[in-house]
Amino acid sequence: MKRILLGLTLFLYAFTTSFAASPQLISYQAVVRNEYGEIVKGSNIGLKISILSNGKCIYSETRTEKTNQNGLLAFSIGNGESDSAMDKIDWSKGEYSLRCEMDLDGGNDYALSMETELTSVPYALYAESVSPDALPSKVSQLENDANYITISQLDKAKKEIIALIPTKQATTDSILVDVNLLKITAKDTAKWNAKMDVFSETDPIFMQSVAAKISASDTAKWNAKLDEFTETDPIFKQSVAAKISASDTAKWNAKLDDFTESDPIFKQSVAAKISANDTAKWNAKLDDFTETDPIFKQSVAAKISANDTAKWNAKLDDFTESDPIFKQSVAAKISASDTAKW
């Protein structure tokens, strides 16, 4: 019986003493990162901390804190600049959440960084509302002793008290991470301090890949890219490039870098003899040309028209005369040799 009473007395003493001396403060630590995920070191950060009950702000404070070389903020919620007081909060009622807004430039242009539910209210602050006089001081092993607490009631009370102790009050966020509530140990801190500030990849497979050429500058440019862009340059609008559509770009990206024609019909056609050199010359052709050579203008060739060229291109490479009247004429006896001599 004395052993049980002694254990209970020590437990209640620690319980009430911690509550009587507890300040109206909540310790808070966080690592600050910018929009690129980079740790913000040694910078003044403007902060607005709010406590919400069922979605309604019941306490708010502003402050400016400086991150250390690891990007860590450490402060106590409750002693910032505020028009309200935390000791007015009734932790026994409602659902509570913590909202943290910040300005990386140290001002008051706050942006929402994190809002997280307090799954268990601050234990010591809630316990201050409990009167030590209301706690039982006499324990009995018998169920029917008047004005005594029984062993079964004591066990139940212990379980209820332990259930109030917060185990996790915040979740991680891409901008703020509550390290105080994520059970960071001295071993974790040692690993963080021993991290490599610079790392060189030595994996031979990675080094041969395209990704190996991506630099920090490339990543920063990618993160800063425009999601949408409309060209307003008047010079560009007059250019041929202005007519290139997303569909054209997709087709260009899907083009074949190399192609070998295997169509037997194509191989028999004139087009099969077109070489890459021919294509290059065709692409480099003049769309329009005016001859300005005075010597050419005096020559017979100057009188050759586009119509003449078309007729020449359409000429027969070989011809056999089948006209019976022609065959009877003197001209029928004129040979290719005669024509050459003429």
Short mmCIF file of C-alpha atoms in Angstrom, two decimals:
data_model
loop_
_atom_site.label_atom_id
_atom_site.label_comp_id
_atom_site.label_asym_id
_atom_site.label_seq_id
_atom_site.Cartn_x
_atom_site.Cartn_y
_atom_site.Cartn_z
CA MET A 1 0.00 0.00 0.00
CA LYS A 2 2.84 2.47 0.80
CA ARG A 3 4.61 1.61 -2.45
CA ILE A 4 1.49 2.48 -4.46
CA LEU A 5 0.86 5.70 -2.56
CA LEU A 6 4.48 6.83 -2.93
CA GLY A 7 4.39 6.24 -6.67
CA LEU A 8 1.19 8.21 -6.99
CA THR A 9 2.48 11.08 -4.86
CA LEU A 10 5.62 11.48 -6.98
CA PHE A 11 3.57 11.34 -10.16
CA LEU A 12 1.12 14.00 -8.99
CA TYR A 13 3.91 16.22 -7.69
CA ALA A 14 5.64 16.28 -11.06
CA PHE A 15 2.25 16.78 -12.72
CA THR A 16 1.19 19.81 -10.69
CA THR A 17 4.60 21.46 -10.40
CA SER A 18 5.15 21.53 -14.15
CA PHE A 19 1.74 23.09 -14.67
CA ALA A 20 2.10 25.73 -11.98
CA ALA A 21 5.39 26.98 -13.46
CA SER A 22 4.58 26.66 -17.16
CA PRO A 23 4.90 29.93 -19.14
CA GLN A 24 2.33 30.86 -21.78
CA LEU A 25 4.76 29.95 -24.57
CA ILE A 26 5.03 27.21 -27.18
CA SER A 27 8.53 26.34 -28.40
CA TYR A 28 8.79 26.27 -32.18
CA GLN A 29 11.60 25.40 -34.57
CA ALA A 30 11.54 25.27 -38.36
CA VAL A 31 13.86 25.03 -41.36
CA VAL A 32 13.19 27.69 -44.01
CA ARG A 33 13.56 26.98 -47.73
CA ASN A 34 12.91 29.23 -50.73
CA GLU A 35 10.75 28.42 -53.77
CA TYR A 36 13.62 26.42 -55.31
CA GLY A 37 13.94 24.21 -52.24
CA GLU A 38 17.20 25.90 -51.21
CA ILE A 39 17.86 26.49 -47.50
CA VAL A 40 17.71 30.19 -46.53
CA LYS A 41 20.79 30.79 -44.35
CA GLY A 42 21.53 33.77 -42.08
CA SER A 43 18.53 35.81 -43.22
CA ASN A 44 15.91 37.86 -41.39
CA ILE A 45 12.48 36.31 -41.94
CA GLY A 46 9.21 38.15 -41.33
CA LEU A 47 6.73 35.83 -39.60
CA LYS A 48 3.04 35.90 -38.76
CA ILE A 49 1.93 33.09 -36.45
CA SER A 50 -1.77 32.42 -35.89
CA ILE A 51 -3.64 29.92 -33.73
CA LEU A 52 -7.04 28.95 -35.13
CA SER A 53 -10.00 27.33 -33.40
CA ASN A 54 -12.44 25.61 -35.74
CA GLY A 55 -11.04 27.72 -38.59
CA LYS A 56 -11.33 31.06 -36.74
CA CYS A 57 -8.22 33.00 -35.68
CA ILE A 58 -8.19 33.41 -31.90
CA TYR A 59 -4.56 34.49 -31.47
CA SER A 60 -2.06 36.11 -33.84
CA GLU A 61 1.43 37.55 -33.48
CA THR A 62 4.11 38.96 -35.77
CA ARG A 63 7.86 38.84 -35.36
CA THR A 64 11.17 38.92 -37.22
CA GLU A 65 13.60 36.06 -36.67
CA LYS A 66 16.99 35.27 -38.21
CA THR A 67 17.87 31.82 -39.55
CA ASN A 68 21.19 30.25 -38.59
CA GLN A 69 23.73 28.73 -41.00
CA ASN A 70 21.57 25.62 -41.28
CA GLY A 71 18.45 27.64 -42.15
CA LEU A 72 16.95 26.94 -38.71
CA LEU A 73 14.53 29.25 -36.91
CA ALA A 74 13.94 28.78 -33.19
CA PHE A 75 11.57 30.89 -31.12
CA SER A 76 8.68 30.72 -28.66
CA ILE A 77 5.15 31.42 -29.80
CA GLY A 78 3.48 33.77 -27.32
CA ASN A 79 6.03 36.55 -26.91
CA GLY A 80 5.74 38.22 -30.33
CA GLU A 81 3.94 41.47 -31.18
CA SER A 82 0.24 40.81 -30.63
CA ASP A 83 -3.03 42.51 -29.67
CA SER A 84 -4.25 39.37 -27.90
CA ALA A 85 -2.97 37.01 -25.22
CA MET A 86 -2.47 33.25 -25.31
CA ASP A 87 -3.59 32.83 -21.73
CA LYS A 88 -7.14 33.63 -22.88
CA ILE A 89 -7.26 30.46 -25.00
CA ASP A 90 -9.41 27.65 -23.62
CA TRP A 91 -7.47 24.61 -24.82
CA SER A 92 -10.20 22.25 -23.66
CA LYS A 93 -12.65 23.40 -26.34
CA GLY A 94 -12.68 23.04 -30.11
CA GLU A 95 -10.14 21.87 -32.65
CA TYR A 96 -6.97 23.92 -32.94
CA SER A 97 -4.54 24.47 -35.80
CA LEU A 98 -1.36 26.49 -36.27
CA ARG A 99 -0.84 28.77 -39.27
CA CYS A 100 2.58 30.16 -40.16
CA GLU A 101 3.01 32.88 -42.82
CA MET A 102 6.34 34.38 -43.78
CA ASP A 103 8.17 37.00 -45.84
CA LEU A 104 11.66 35.87 -46.90
CA ASP A 105 12.73 39.54 -47.24
CA GLY A 106 12.08 40.20 -43.55
CA GLY A 107 9.07 42.45 -44.15
CA ASN A 108 5.34 41.98 -43.65
CA ASP A 109 4.34 40.91 -47.16
CA TYR A 110 3.35 37.50 -45.83
CA ALA A 111 2.57 34.43 -47.91
CA LEU A 112 0.97 31.27 -46.51
CA SER A 113 3.69 28.74 -45.82
CA MET A 114 2.09 26.16 -43.56
CA GLU A 115 -1.16 25.44 -41.78
CA THR A 116 -1.30 22.28 -39.70
CA GLU A 117 -3.75 20.78 -37.26
CA LEU A 118 -2.74 20.54 -33.61
CA THR A 119 -3.78 16.96 -33.08
CA SER A 120 -3.07 17.35 -29.35
CA VAL A 121 -3.29 20.75 -27.62
CA PRO A 122 -0.24 22.05 -25.68
CA TYR A 123 -0.38 19.79 -22.63
CA ALA A 124 1.08 22.06 -19.97
CA LEU A 125 -1.11 25.04 -20.96
CA TYR A 126 -4.27 22.93 -20.80
CA ALA A 127 -3.21 21.45 -17.47
CA GLU A 128 -3.02 24.93 -15.87
CA SER A 129 -6.81 24.98 -15.85
CA VAL A 130 -6.86 21.87 -13.63
CA SER A 131 -6.97 22.57 -9.89
CA PRO A 132 -4.52 20.49 -7.81
CA ASP A 133 -7.15 20.43 -5.06
CA ALA A 134 -9.41 18.38 -7.32
CA LEU A 135 -6.87 15.55 -7.57
CA PRO A 136 -7.31 12.57 -5.23
CA SER A 137 -4.67 12.08 -2.57
CA LYS A 138 -5.96 8.86 -0.98
CA VAL A 139 -5.76 5.48 -2.70
CA SER A 140 -7.34 2.20 -1.65
CA GLN A 141 -7.10 -1.35 -2.93
CA LEU A 142 -10.74 -1.85 -1.97
CA GLU A 143 -13.54 -0.92 -4.35
CA ASN A 144 -15.98 0.16 -1.64
CA ASP A 145 -13.81 2.53 0.45
CA ALA A 146 -15.58 5.91 0.60
CA ASN A 147 -13.60 9.02 -0.44
CA TYR A 148 -10.73 6.87 -1.79
CA ILE A 149 -9.62 6.36 -5.39
CA THR A 150 -9.32 2.72 -6.39
CA ILE A 151 -6.49 1.03 -8.28
CA SER A 152 -8.64 0.51 -11.39
CA GLN A 153 -9.63 4.18 -11.39
CA LEU A 154 -6.00 5.16 -11.01
CA ASP A 155 -4.94 3.01 -13.99
CA LYS A 156 -7.71 4.53 -16.08
CA ALA A 157 -6.66 8.07 -15.08
CA LYS A 158 -3.04 7.35 -15.99
CA LYS A 159 -4.07 6.17 -19.48
CA GLU A 160 -6.21 9.27 -20.04
CA ILE A 161 -3.39 11.58 -18.95
CA ILE A 162 -0.83 9.81 -21.16
CA ALA A 163 -3.23 10.09 -24.11
CA LEU A 164 -3.16 13.89 -23.73
CA ILE A 165 0.62 14.06 -24.22
CA PRO A 166 1.24 15.19 -27.83
CA THR A 167 3.19 12.78 -30.00
CA LYS A 168 2.94 14.67 -33.28
CA GLN A 169 1.46 18.11 -33.82
CA ALA A 170 2.52 19.04 -37.33
CA THR A 171 3.19 17.61 -40.73
CA THR A 172 6.01 18.55 -43.07
CA ASP A 173 5.58 21.31 -45.62
CA SER A 174 7.52 22.23 -48.76
CA ILE A 175 8.43 25.64 -47.26
CA LEU A 176 8.41 25.19 -43.44
CA VAL A 177 9.23 21.96 -41.62
CA ASP A 178 8.48 21.78 -37.88
CA VAL A 179 11.61 19.99 -36.67
CA ASN A 180 10.74 20.40 -32.98
CA LEU A 181 7.75 18.08 -33.35
CA LEU A 182 9.35 15.50 -35.65
CA LYS A 183 11.54 13.92 -32.98
CA ILE A 184 14.94 15.09 -34.29
CA THR A 185 17.67 13.53 -32.19
CA ALA A 186 21.27 14.56 -31.50
CA LYS A 187 22.29 11.83 -33.94
CA ASP A 188 20.11 13.38 -36.65
CA THR A 189 21.69 16.78 -36.02
CA ALA A 190 25.17 15.27 -36.27
CA LYS A 191 24.30 13.74 -39.64
CA TRP A 192 22.94 17.09 -40.85
CA ASN A 193 26.12 18.90 -39.79
CA ALA A 194 28.20 16.24 -41.56
CA LYS A 195 26.31 16.60 -44.85
CA MET A 196 28.24 17.36 -48.04
CA ASP A 197 27.83 20.95 -49.26
CA VAL A 198 29.12 19.87 -52.68
CA PHE A 199 28.84 16.47 -54.31
CA SER A 200 30.47 15.14 -57.47
CA GLU A 201 28.75 12.18 -59.15
CA THR A 202 31.19 9.34 -59.88
CA ASP A 203 28.71 6.84 -61.29
CA PRO A 204 30.06 5.93 -64.79
CA ILE A 205 26.55 5.14 -66.07
CA PHE A 206 25.21 8.52 -64.89
CA MET A 207 28.19 10.35 -66.40
CA GLN A 208 27.35 8.94 -69.83
CA SER A 209 23.73 10.05 -69.61
CA VAL A 210 22.22 13.34 -70.81
CA ALA A 211 21.33 14.23 -67.20
CA ALA A 212 25.02 14.50 -66.29
CA LYS A 213 25.22 17.76 -68.25
CA ILE A 214 22.41 19.44 -66.29
CA SER A 215 23.92 22.19 -64.17
CA ALA A 216 22.55 24.11 -61.18
CA SER A 217 22.11 27.04 -63.57
CA ASP A 218 20.01 24.84 -65.90
CA THR A 219 17.82 23.75 -62.99
CA ALA A 220 17.33 27.36 -61.85
CA LYS A 221 16.36 28.41 -65.39
CA TRP A 222 13.91 25.51 -65.63
CA ASN A 223 12.30 26.47 -62.34
CA ALA A 224 12.01 30.07 -63.56
CA LYS A 225 10.55 29.15 -66.94
CA LEU A 226 7.36 30.76 -68.19
CA ASP A 227 4.38 28.41 -68.18
CA GLU A 228 2.85 30.42 -70.98
CA PHE A 229 4.17 33.08 -73.38
CA THR A 230 2.70 35.23 -76.15
CA GLU A 231 5.17 36.83 -78.59
CA THR A 232 4.55 40.57 -79.02
CA ASP A 233 7.64 41.49 -81.07
CA PRO A 234 6.43 43.22 -84.29
CA ILE A 235 9.57 42.15 -86.15
CA PHE A 236 9.00 38.51 -85.18
CA LYS A 237 5.37 38.70 -86.33
CA GLN A 238 6.52 39.68 -89.83
CA SER A 239 9.00 36.80 -90.02
CA VAL A 240 8.44 33.30 -91.40
CA ALA A 241 8.94 31.88 -87.87
CA ALA A 242 5.74 33.57 -86.68
CA LYS A 243 3.74 31.06 -88.70
CA ILE A 244 5.31 28.04 -86.97
CA SER A 245 2.60 26.38 -84.91
CA ALA A 246 2.80 23.95 -81.97
CA SER A 247 1.78 21.26 -84.46
CA ASP A 248 4.72 22.19 -86.72
CA THR A 249 7.12 22.01 -83.78
CA ALA A 250 5.73 18.60 -82.75
CA LYS A 251 6.22 17.29 -86.31
CA TRP A 252 9.78 18.66 -86.42
CA ASN A 253 10.61 17.01 -83.09
CA ALA A 254 9.18 13.73 -84.42
CA LYS A 255 11.16 13.85 -87.68
CA LEU A 256 13.44 10.97 -88.66
CA ASP A 257 17.14 11.79 -88.29
CA ASP A 258 17.96 9.17 -90.91
CA PHE A 259 15.80 7.39 -93.49
CA THR A 260 16.43 4.81 -96.20
CA GLU A 261 13.76 4.47 -98.91
CA SER A 262 12.81 0.85 -99.53
CA ASP A 263 9.86 1.40 -101.88
CA PRO A 264 10.60 -0.47 -105.19
CA ILE A 265 8.36 1.94 -107.14
CA PHE A 266 10.23 4.94 -105.73
CA LYS A 267 13.57 3.40 -106.67
CA GLN A 268 12.47 3.30 -110.32
CA SER A 269 11.40 6.95 -110.30
CA VAL A 270 13.45 10.03 -111.17
CA ALA A 271 13.20 11.20 -107.54
CA ALA A 272 15.32 8.25 -106.41
CA LYS A 273 18.35 9.94 -107.96
CA ILE A 274 17.95 13.11 -105.91
CA SER A 275 20.87 13.30 -103.49
CA ALA A 276 21.33 15.26 -100.26
CA ASN A 277 23.57 17.58 -102.29
CA ASP A 278 20.73 18.15 -104.78
CA THR A 279 18.34 18.93 -101.94
CA ALA A 280 20.82 21.40 -100.43
CA LYS A 281 21.17 23.17 -103.78
CA TRP A 282 17.39 23.27 -104.19
CA ASN A 283 16.99 24.79 -100.70
CA ALA A 284 19.60 27.39 -101.61
CA LYS A 285 17.98 28.33 -104.94
CA LEU A 286 16.90 31.87 -105.65
CA ASP A 287 13.14 32.33 -105.62
CA ASP A 288 13.52 35.18 -108.09
CA PHE A 289 16.41 36.31 -110.32
CA THR A 290 16.94 39.11 -112.81
CA GLU A 291 19.97 38.85 -115.13
CA THR A 292 22.02 42.05 -115.15
CA ASP A 293 25.04 40.82 -117.17
CA PRO A 294 25.39 43.14 -120.25
CA ILE A 295 27.20 40.42 -122.19
CA PHE A 296 24.41 37.93 -121.55
CA LYS A 297 21.81 40.47 -122.66
CA GLN A 298 23.50 40.67 -126.10
CA SER A 299 23.61 36.89 -126.53
CA VAL A 300 21.02 34.64 -128.19
CA ALA A 301 20.35 33.00 -124.78
CA ALA A 302 18.90 36.25 -123.47
CA LYS A 303 15.88 35.70 -125.70
CA ILE A 304 15.12 32.27 -124.21
CA SER A 305 11.90 32.58 -122.29
CA ALA A 306 10.44 30.46 -119.52
CA ASN A 307 8.06 29.07 -122.16
CA ASP A 308 11.05 28.06 -124.32
CA THR A 309 12.65 26.34 -121.34
CA ALA A 310 9.43 24.48 -120.63
CA LYS A 311 9.26 23.27 -124.24
CA TRP A 312 12.91 22.22 -124.13
CA ASN A 313 12.31 20.26 -120.92
CA ALA A 314 9.36 18.56 -122.62
CA LYS A 315 11.29 17.63 -125.78
CA LEU A 316 11.54 14.00 -126.87
CA ASP A 317 14.91 12.42 -126.20
CA ASP A 318 14.34 10.01 -129.11
CA PHE A 319 12.01 10.17 -132.10
CA THR A 320 11.33 8.00 -135.13
CA GLU A 321 9.46 9.60 -138.03
CA SER A 322 6.56 7.48 -139.22
CA ASP A 323 4.97 9.97 -141.66
CA PRO A 324 4.79 8.24 -145.13
CA ILE A 325 4.85 11.62 -146.92
CA PHE A 326 8.01 12.67 -145.06
CA LYS A 327 9.67 9.39 -145.96
CA GLN A 328 9.21 10.21 -149.67
CA SER A 329 10.76 13.66 -149.30
CA VAL A 330 14.39 14.72 -149.68
CA ALA A 331 14.53 15.63 -145.98
CA ALA A 332 14.08 11.98 -145.05
CA LYS A 333 17.65 11.35 -146.18
CA ILE A 334 19.15 13.92 -143.82
CA SER A 335 21.13 12.07 -141.14
CA ALA A 336 22.32 13.09 -137.67
CA SER A 337 25.77 13.51 -139.16
CA ASP A 338 24.36 15.90 -141.78
CA THR A 339 22.65 17.87 -139.03
CA ALA A 340 25.87 18.09 -137.02
CA LYS A 341 27.75 19.36 -140.06
CA TRP A 342 25.07 21.89 -140.76
#
